[in-house]
Short mmCIF file of C-alpha atoms in Angstrom, two decimals:
data_model
loop_
_atom_site.label_atom_id
_atom_site.label_comp_id
_atom_site.label_asym_id
_atom_site.label_seq_id
_atom_site.Cartn_x
_atom_site.Cartn_y
_atom_site.Cartn_z
CA MET A 1 178.32 111.85 104.78
CA VAL A 2 177.81 108.37 106.21
CA VAL A 3 180.52 107.39 108.69
CA LYS A 4 180.91 103.70 109.47
CA LEU A 5 182.86 102.43 112.48
CA PHE A 6 183.62 98.97 113.84
CA ASN A 7 181.59 98.63 117.04
CA THR A 8 183.35 96.34 119.52
CA LEU A 9 179.99 95.58 121.16
CA SER A 10 178.38 94.14 118.00
CA ARG A 11 181.65 93.06 116.37
CA SER A 12 180.50 94.66 113.12
CA LEU A 13 180.71 97.82 111.02
CA GLU A 14 177.87 100.18 111.90
CA GLU A 15 176.69 103.50 110.57
CA LEU A 16 177.09 106.30 113.09
CA LYS A 17 173.68 107.72 114.05
CA PRO A 18 174.17 110.47 116.66
CA LEU A 19 171.52 110.89 119.33
CA HIS A 20 171.54 114.68 119.08
CA ASP A 21 171.21 115.72 115.43
CA ASN A 22 174.65 116.72 114.16
CA GLU A 23 176.44 116.53 117.53
CA VAL A 24 178.57 113.51 118.42
CA ARG A 25 179.21 112.98 122.12
CA MET A 26 182.47 111.08 122.49
CA TYR A 27 184.23 109.97 125.67
CA SER A 28 187.84 108.75 125.61
CA CYS A 29 189.45 106.92 128.49
CA GLY A 30 192.41 109.08 129.37
CA PRO A 31 195.65 108.41 131.25
CA THR A 32 196.38 107.54 134.84
CA VAL A 33 198.99 110.22 135.44
CA TYR A 34 201.57 108.40 137.56
CA ASP A 35 204.31 108.02 134.92
CA TYR A 36 205.29 109.06 131.40
CA ALA A 37 202.94 107.90 128.66
CA HIS A 38 204.62 105.43 126.28
CA ILE A 39 204.08 105.37 122.53
CA GLY A 40 201.61 102.50 122.87
CA ASN A 41 199.40 104.80 124.94
CA LEU A 42 200.00 107.62 122.48
CA ARG A 43 198.86 105.48 119.56
CA THR A 44 195.43 105.26 121.18
CA PHE A 45 195.31 109.04 121.66
CA ILE A 46 196.27 109.54 118.00
CA VAL A 47 193.49 107.15 116.93
CA ASN A 48 191.01 109.11 119.06
CA ASP A 49 192.23 112.28 117.36
CA ILE A 50 191.87 110.78 113.87
CA LEU A 51 188.31 109.74 114.75
CA ARG A 52 187.46 113.23 115.95
CA ARG A 53 189.11 114.89 112.94
CA THR A 54 187.25 112.55 110.56
CA LEU A 55 183.93 113.34 112.18
CA GLU A 56 184.59 117.07 112.04
CA TYR A 57 185.83 116.79 108.43
CA THR A 58 182.54 115.14 107.49
CA GLY A 59 180.50 117.90 109.13
CA TYR A 60 179.80 116.73 112.67
CA ASN A 61 180.24 118.82 115.80
CA VAL A 62 182.20 116.64 118.22
CA GLU A 63 181.82 117.13 121.96
CA HIS A 64 184.98 115.28 122.96
CA VAL A 65 185.75 114.50 126.61
CA MET A 66 188.89 112.77 127.89
CA ASN A 67 189.32 112.12 131.59
CA ILE A 68 192.43 112.42 133.72
CA THR A 69 192.66 109.69 136.37
CA ASP A 70 194.43 111.36 139.27
CA ILE A 71 193.48 108.95 142.05
CA ASP A 72 193.84 105.16 142.02
CA ASP A 73 196.05 102.37 143.40
CA LYS A 74 198.97 103.07 141.05
CA MET A 75 198.92 106.77 141.93
CA ILE A 76 199.04 106.05 145.67
CA MET A 77 201.82 103.45 145.38
CA ARG A 78 203.96 105.72 143.18
CA ALA A 79 203.41 108.76 145.43
CA ASN A 80 204.38 106.72 148.51
CA LYS A 81 207.49 105.44 146.71
CA GLU A 82 208.55 108.97 145.74
CA SER A 83 207.57 110.46 149.13
CA THR A 84 205.25 112.97 147.50
CA THR A 85 201.53 113.65 147.31
CA ILE A 86 199.30 112.24 144.60
CA GLY A 87 198.40 115.84 143.72
CA ALA A 88 202.01 116.77 143.00
CA LEU A 89 202.61 113.49 141.20
CA SER A 90 199.56 113.84 138.96
CA GLN A 91 200.35 117.45 138.05
CA LYS A 92 203.90 116.53 137.06
CA TYR A 93 202.92 113.71 134.70
CA GLU A 94 199.82 115.43 133.37
CA ASN A 95 202.06 118.30 132.21
CA PHE A 96 204.33 115.82 130.41
CA LEU A 97 201.32 114.17 128.77
CA LEU A 98 199.81 117.45 127.55
CA ALA A 99 203.18 118.39 126.04
CA ASP A 100 203.29 115.04 124.20
CA LEU A 101 199.76 115.52 122.86
CA LYS A 102 200.62 118.99 121.61
CA THR A 103 203.78 117.88 119.77
CA LEU A 104 201.79 115.08 118.12
CA ASN A 105 199.23 117.60 116.79
CA ILE A 106 196.46 115.98 118.84
CA LEU A 107 193.51 118.33 119.22
CA ALA A 108 192.79 119.21 122.84
CA PRO A 109 189.56 117.58 124.09
CA LYS A 110 186.71 120.02 124.75
CA LYS A 111 186.75 118.93 128.41
CA MET A 112 189.30 117.08 130.54
CA PRO A 113 187.63 116.24 133.86
CA HIS A 114 189.80 115.04 136.74
CA ALA A 115 188.63 112.15 138.90
CA THR A 116 189.31 114.06 142.12
CA GLU A 117 186.86 116.76 140.98
CA HIS A 118 184.02 114.22 140.77
CA ILE A 119 184.23 112.34 144.07
CA GLY A 120 180.80 113.63 145.17
CA GLY A 121 179.16 112.27 142.03
CA MET A 122 180.86 108.90 142.48
CA ILE A 123 179.57 108.71 146.05
CA ALA A 124 176.04 109.57 144.88
CA MET A 125 176.20 106.92 142.15
CA THR A 126 177.41 104.30 144.65
CA GLU A 127 174.65 105.24 147.11
CA LYS A 128 171.98 104.73 144.44
CA LEU A 129 173.43 101.36 143.37
CA LEU A 130 173.36 100.27 147.04
CA ARG A 131 169.76 101.49 147.51
CA GLU A 132 168.53 99.67 144.42
CA GLY A 133 170.26 96.38 145.27
CA PHE A 134 172.96 96.40 142.58
CA ALA A 135 175.74 96.78 145.14
CA TYR A 136 176.61 95.53 148.62
CA ILE A 137 179.09 96.26 151.41
CA ALA A 138 181.93 93.81 152.03
CA SER A 139 184.82 93.90 154.50
CA ASP A 140 187.07 96.17 152.44
CA GLY A 141 184.64 98.22 150.39
CA VAL A 142 181.46 98.48 148.35
CA TYR A 143 181.10 96.00 145.49
CA PHE A 144 178.93 95.86 142.37
CA GLU A 145 177.07 92.55 142.15
CA VAL A 146 177.70 91.24 138.65
CA ALA A 147 174.84 88.72 138.91
CA LYS A 148 172.40 91.67 138.99
CA SER A 149 173.69 93.08 135.69
CA LYS A 150 171.88 92.43 132.41
CA ASN A 151 174.16 90.99 129.72
CA TYR A 152 177.32 91.41 131.81
CA GLY A 153 180.41 90.77 129.70
CA ALA A 154 178.72 91.28 126.30
CA LEU A 155 181.36 93.80 125.23
CA ALA A 156 184.20 91.35 125.93
CA HIS A 157 182.17 88.28 124.89
CA LEU A 158 182.85 86.72 128.28
CA ASP A 159 181.85 83.16 129.09
CA LEU A 160 180.44 83.67 132.58
CA ASN A 161 180.54 79.93 133.22
CA ALA A 162 184.30 79.80 132.68
CA GLU A 163 186.92 80.21 135.39
CA THR A 164 187.46 83.83 136.41
CA GLU A 165 190.73 85.41 135.39
CA SER A 166 193.58 85.85 137.85
CA ARG A 167 193.34 89.65 137.54
CA VAL A 168 189.95 89.59 139.32
CA GLU A 169 190.78 90.62 142.88
CA GLY A 170 189.16 91.91 146.08
CA ALA A 171 187.74 90.90 149.44
CA LEU A 172 187.41 87.25 150.40
CA ASP A 173 183.79 87.86 151.38
CA LYS A 174 182.69 88.98 147.91
CA LYS A 175 179.54 87.22 146.70
CA ASN A 176 181.13 86.39 143.35
CA PRO A 177 184.80 86.50 142.28
CA ARG A 178 183.83 88.76 139.35
CA ASP A 179 182.19 91.41 141.57
CA PHE A 180 184.21 94.63 141.41
CA ALA A 181 184.88 97.51 143.78
CA LEU A 182 182.85 100.71 143.51
CA TRP A 183 184.47 102.08 146.67
CA LYS A 184 187.50 100.98 148.70
CA PHE A 185 187.57 101.57 152.44
CA GLU A 186 190.56 103.45 153.80
CA SER A 187 193.64 101.38 154.68
CA PRO A 188 197.05 102.32 156.19
CA GLU A 189 198.68 101.94 152.73
CA ASP A 190 196.49 104.77 151.39
CA ASN A 191 198.60 107.30 153.31
CA GLY A 192 195.60 109.46 154.16
CA VAL A 193 194.12 109.53 150.63
CA ALA A 194 190.45 109.10 151.58
CA TYR A 195 187.06 110.82 151.47
CA GLU A 196 184.03 110.74 153.76
CA ALA A 197 181.01 108.83 152.45
CA SER A 198 177.75 107.57 153.97
CA PHE A 199 178.88 103.95 153.53
CA GLY A 200 182.38 104.45 154.92
CA ARG A 201 185.49 106.60 154.55
CA GLY A 202 187.65 105.65 151.55
CA ARG A 203 188.17 106.32 147.85
CA PRO A 204 186.52 105.34 144.56
CA GLY A 205 187.29 102.24 142.55
CA TRP A 206 188.81 102.78 139.12
CA HIS A 207 185.72 101.90 137.06
CA ILE A 208 183.22 104.19 138.80
CA GLU A 209 185.41 107.18 137.97
CA CYS A 210 184.82 107.06 134.21
CA SER A 211 181.12 106.26 134.59
CA GLU A 212 180.55 109.39 136.66
CA MET A 213 182.77 111.70 134.59
CA SER A 214 181.11 110.55 131.36
CA ARG A 215 177.60 110.94 132.83
CA ASP A 216 178.32 114.38 134.26
CA THR A 217 179.93 115.84 131.12
CA LEU A 218 178.03 114.11 128.29
CA GLY A 219 174.85 112.61 129.71
CA GLU A 220 173.64 109.11 130.59
CA THR A 221 173.88 107.78 127.03
CA ILE A 222 176.72 108.78 124.71
CA ASP A 223 177.40 108.16 121.03
CA ILE A 224 180.97 106.83 121.11
CA HIS A 225 183.29 105.53 123.83
CA THR A 226 186.94 104.98 122.89
CA GLY A 227 190.05 103.42 124.41
CA GLY A 228 192.72 100.80 123.94
CA VAL A 229 191.82 97.11 123.52
CA ASP A 230 193.31 96.38 126.93
CA LEU A 231 190.37 98.27 128.48
CA VAL A 232 187.62 96.09 126.95
CA PHE A 233 187.80 93.89 130.05
CA PRO A 234 187.49 94.61 132.87
CA HIS A 235 187.32 98.41 132.69
CA HIS A 236 184.82 99.07 129.91
CA THR A 237 182.83 95.94 130.74
CA ASN A 238 182.40 97.20 134.32
CA GLU A 239 181.64 100.75 133.20
CA ILE A 240 178.70 99.42 131.19
CA ALA A 241 177.39 97.30 134.07
CA GLN A 242 177.39 100.04 136.72
CA SER A 243 176.29 102.87 134.38
CA GLU A 244 173.31 100.98 132.97
CA ALA A 245 172.29 99.72 136.41
CA TYR A 246 172.39 103.33 137.64
CA SER A 247 170.47 104.95 134.78
CA GLY A 248 168.44 102.13 133.27
CA LYS A 249 169.60 103.36 129.85
CA PRO A 250 172.27 102.21 127.34
CA PHE A 251 175.66 103.64 128.32
CA ALA A 252 177.34 103.99 124.90
CA ASN A 253 176.01 103.18 121.45
CA MET A 254 179.39 102.55 119.83
CA TRP A 255 182.71 101.32 121.22
CA VAL A 256 185.92 102.01 119.27
CA HIS A 257 189.13 100.34 120.44
CA ALA A 258 192.70 100.79 119.21
CA GLU A 259 195.00 97.75 119.05
CA PHE A 260 198.34 97.32 120.80
CA VAL A 261 201.75 98.57 119.75
CA MET A 262 203.97 95.47 119.72
CA VAL A 263 207.69 94.98 120.37
CA ASP A 264 209.27 91.64 119.45
CA GLY A 265 205.90 89.88 119.54
CA GLN A 266 204.82 91.30 122.90
CA LYS A 267 202.55 94.25 123.61
CA MET A 268 204.35 97.40 124.68
CA SER A 269 203.71 98.02 128.38
CA LYS A 270 205.32 99.44 131.49
CA SER A 271 204.89 96.14 133.32
CA LEU A 272 206.97 94.30 130.69
CA GLY A 273 209.64 97.01 130.65
CA ASN A 274 209.66 97.18 126.85
CA HIS A 275 208.10 100.61 126.46
CA THR A 276 209.46 103.67 124.66
CA THR A 277 208.47 107.26 125.38
CA LEU A 278 208.09 110.13 122.94
CA LYS A 279 211.04 111.80 124.68
CA THR A 280 213.25 108.86 123.67
CA VAL A 281 211.93 109.08 120.11
CA THR A 282 212.92 112.75 119.82
CA GLU A 283 216.27 112.22 121.54
CA ARG A 284 217.11 109.71 118.81
CA GLY A 285 216.58 112.39 116.18
CA PHE A 286 213.03 111.62 115.08
CA SER A 287 210.21 114.12 114.68
CA PRO A 288 207.14 113.38 116.85
CA LEU A 289 205.10 113.73 113.65
CA ALA A 290 207.14 110.91 112.10
CA PHE A 291 205.64 108.71 114.81
CA ARG A 292 202.19 110.04 113.93
CA TYR A 293 202.83 109.17 110.26
CA PHE A 294 203.96 105.70 111.39
CA VAL A 295 200.67 105.21 113.26
CA LEU A 296 198.63 106.39 110.24
CA GLY A 297 200.31 103.75 108.09
CA SER A 298 198.46 100.93 109.84
CA HIS A 299 194.74 100.37 110.49
CA TYR A 300 193.85 101.18 114.09
CA ARG A 301 192.37 97.69 114.62
CA SER A 302 195.64 96.01 113.60
CA LYS A 303 198.56 95.42 115.93
CA LEU A 304 201.39 97.82 115.13
CA ASN A 305 204.91 96.39 115.28
CA PHE A 306 207.36 99.07 116.42
CA THR A 307 210.98 99.10 115.22
CA TRP A 308 213.40 101.99 114.86
CA GLU A 309 213.92 101.05 111.22
CA ALA A 310 210.17 101.38 110.56
CA LEU A 311 210.13 104.78 112.27
CA GLU A 312 213.07 105.89 110.12
CA GLY A 313 211.10 104.89 107.03
CA ALA A 314 208.11 106.90 108.28
CA GLN A 315 210.29 109.96 108.84
CA THR A 316 211.71 109.70 105.30
CA ALA A 317 208.23 109.31 103.82
CA LEU A 318 206.90 112.28 105.78
CA GLY A 319 209.77 114.44 104.53
CA ARG A 320 209.02 113.43 100.94
CA LEU A 321 205.33 114.19 101.39
CA GLU A 322 206.15 117.61 102.84
CA SER A 323 208.32 118.36 99.80
CA HIS A 324 205.22 118.16 97.59
CA VAL A 325 203.45 120.93 99.49
CA GLY A 326 204.35 124.04 97.51
CA GLU A 327 204.17 127.76 98.10
CA ILE A 328 201.22 128.33 95.75
CA ILE A 329 197.85 126.93 96.83
CA GLY A 330 195.39 126.09 94.08
CA VAL A 331 192.00 124.36 94.28
CA ALA A 332 191.50 121.00 95.97
CA ASN A 333 190.87 118.27 93.41
CA ALA A 334 187.22 117.21 93.75
CA ASP A 335 187.76 113.61 92.66
CA TYR A 336 190.61 112.97 95.09
CA GLN A 337 188.72 114.75 97.86
CA LYS A 338 185.64 112.56 97.29
CA ARG A 339 187.73 109.38 97.33
CA PHE A 340 189.55 110.53 100.47
CA VAL A 341 186.40 111.16 102.48
CA GLU A 342 184.96 107.80 101.40
CA ILE A 343 188.11 106.05 102.62
CA VAL A 344 188.44 107.72 106.02
CA SER A 345 184.68 107.48 106.63
CA ASN A 346 184.93 103.71 106.25
CA ASP A 347 186.31 102.83 109.69
CA LEU A 348 189.18 105.34 109.63
CA ASP A 349 191.23 103.55 106.97
CA THR A 350 194.26 105.84 107.24
CA SER A 351 196.66 103.44 105.51
CA ARG A 352 194.55 103.58 102.32
CA ALA A 353 194.19 107.35 102.76
CA LEU A 354 197.98 107.73 102.82
CA ALA A 355 198.22 105.55 99.71
CA LEU A 356 195.75 107.92 98.03
CA ALA A 357 197.93 110.89 98.99
CA TRP A 358 200.90 109.26 97.25
CA GLU A 359 198.75 108.48 94.21
CA LEU A 360 197.89 112.18 94.08
CA VAL A 361 201.54 113.21 94.36
CA LYS A 362 202.42 111.05 91.33
CA ASP A 363 199.44 112.17 89.23
CA ASP A 364 200.79 114.46 86.48
CA SER A 365 197.27 115.48 85.48
CA VAL A 366 196.95 117.50 88.71
CA SER A 367 198.88 120.78 88.87
CA PRO A 368 201.40 121.32 91.71
CA ALA A 369 199.22 124.11 93.14
CA ASP A 370 196.13 121.88 93.17
CA LYS A 371 198.15 119.03 94.70
CA THR A 372 199.14 121.38 97.52
CA ALA A 373 195.52 122.41 98.12
CA THR A 374 194.37 118.77 98.11
CA LEU A 375 197.12 117.61 100.48
CA LEU A 376 196.23 120.42 102.87
CA HIS A 377 192.62 119.19 102.81
CA PHE A 378 193.79 115.64 103.56
CA ASP A 379 195.86 116.99 106.44
CA LYS A 380 192.74 118.16 108.24
CA VAL A 381 192.38 114.45 109.08
CA PHE A 382 196.03 113.35 108.97
CA GLY A 383 197.16 116.09 111.36
CA LEU A 384 200.74 115.92 110.05
CA GLY A 385 201.27 119.67 110.15
CA LEU A 386 201.62 120.01 106.38
CA ALA A 387 201.90 123.69 105.47
CA PRO A 388 202.66 125.69 102.32
CA LYS A 389 206.31 126.60 101.87
CA GLN A 390 207.22 130.15 102.79
CA THR A 391 209.68 132.16 100.72
CA GLU A 392 212.55 133.03 103.06
CA ILE A 393 213.39 136.74 103.21
CA ILE A 394 217.17 136.89 103.37
CA PRO A 395 218.52 140.03 105.11
CA GLU A 396 220.71 142.35 103.04
CA ASN A 397 223.81 141.78 105.22
CA ILE A 398 223.53 138.00 104.70
CA GLN A 399 223.11 138.51 100.95
CA ALA A 400 226.22 140.74 100.93
CA LEU A 401 228.27 138.14 102.82
CA ALA A 402 227.06 135.40 100.45
CA LEU A 403 228.03 137.50 97.40
CA ALA A 404 231.50 138.13 98.90
CA ARG A 405 231.84 134.39 99.48
CA THR A 406 230.92 133.67 95.83
CA GLU A 407 233.66 136.08 94.73
CA ALA A 408 236.18 134.51 97.13
CA ARG A 409 235.44 131.04 95.78
CA ALA A 410 235.70 132.29 92.19
CA SER A 411 239.19 133.62 92.96
CA LYS A 412 240.05 130.36 94.77
CA ASN A 413 240.49 132.20 98.09
CA PHE A 414 239.08 129.28 100.04
CA SER A 415 240.27 130.45 103.47
CA GLU A 416 238.28 133.68 103.02
CA SER A 417 235.34 131.64 101.69
CA ASP A 418 235.40 129.50 104.86
CA ARG A 419 235.63 132.58 107.09
CA LEU A 420 232.61 134.15 105.40
CA ARG A 421 230.64 130.89 105.72
CA ASP A 422 231.43 130.80 109.46
CA GLU A 423 230.29 134.42 109.82
CA ILE A 424 227.03 133.62 108.01
CA ASN A 425 226.51 130.58 110.28
CA ALA A 426 227.14 132.67 113.40
CA LEU A 427 224.35 135.03 112.29
CA GLY A 428 221.85 132.15 112.23
CA TRP A 429 221.95 131.08 108.57
CA ASP A 430 223.21 128.03 106.71
CA ILE A 431 224.83 128.27 103.29
CA LEU A 432 224.95 125.21 101.06
CA ASP A 433 226.91 124.71 97.83
CA THR A 434 224.69 123.08 95.19
CA ASN A 435 224.92 122.46 91.45
CA ASN A 436 222.84 125.59 91.01
CA GLY A 437 225.10 127.73 93.16
CA GLN A 438 224.81 128.79 96.81
CA GLU A 439 221.59 128.10 98.72
CA ILE A 440 220.90 130.13 101.86
CA ARG A 441 218.58 128.80 104.58
CA LYS A 442 217.53 130.03 107.99
CA LYS A 443 218.77 127.69 110.71
#
């Protein structure tokens, strides 16, 4: 099956052509574990998961790697503020992140390298870039010389003749304002977080971390690199420059970026203080998978406007979709399955795929059992946790209490009816009065 994806580098839809037969090597920029992930971050991880699921659904073997950044400026500042070590800080927030990914039905990456496990490789990469003239030593660290890079800024479509952005920082003795740090020499603010290197004691810059972890786990050229649109510049731009200078080969053939989650016209971010965590979502009574459904309802390259009302609508829709998954599983409908794979293979168009699921639900020509089978096939990509209904086995003592309650109600002994209901509730069951009589459910 042909899979087409929008490549940020070419700004066009391209057919995926893996370098290694049927294997797709995919690297996703993971979190810097210094705080809780917000739902804007989690949207990107869901998009990565949808991409992986789509590729696997269409027959590819996906070697998926997502890094954990457990050393950088934000980590050190937060650890100093909390009077803890960056190791303890990173472990704490990594555990929270992994729990979020699990509740969102995000498949665990095949590998999750940590930056601190790859310091030696980062030093070796920096040494080679220095030897070959792509890097130089300044007063506060080792810098990559952007002028030596072929096609620098192509991913972000930068105008190199324009003024540099205010976010470009570093030593005053840099050769060019755009030059970026490969290695930062130790300073008092680092609180002892430093490593020995031939060019000076210190720690890696942010960009070199992903270049080395990707190279070590997947090779010098990979099929797909993913991340949020905020990483296009400078992070991914700088990854390309240093990786290709190091290897002399293309770094990634395709770049897939997820758009922002927006709140009141602004992107959701920690710096703006307008972010929401998955913990807050669940505390307000929403299922984490309702948020996943909400994300699926919009194309990944479109900004997603978050409101609580929209999330409530997603939760209602998910509940309705679940109600159409029956106990009996038939045969997946070939026509709907063909249309589904064509839709998701065309740049992960999950909003149209959801619309197709609702078309299926309303199609009276498809039996309920076959609808169930087809929806379960769709869910291999959706990841909504759809599952066939299970017939509840009601224990004999609960059945006896329910029968006694029916008799009490028939004789208008409502106090006894209420007592029996409370006893049933205390044993872990709910009893509901419907037009068709009593309905018993496990709590």
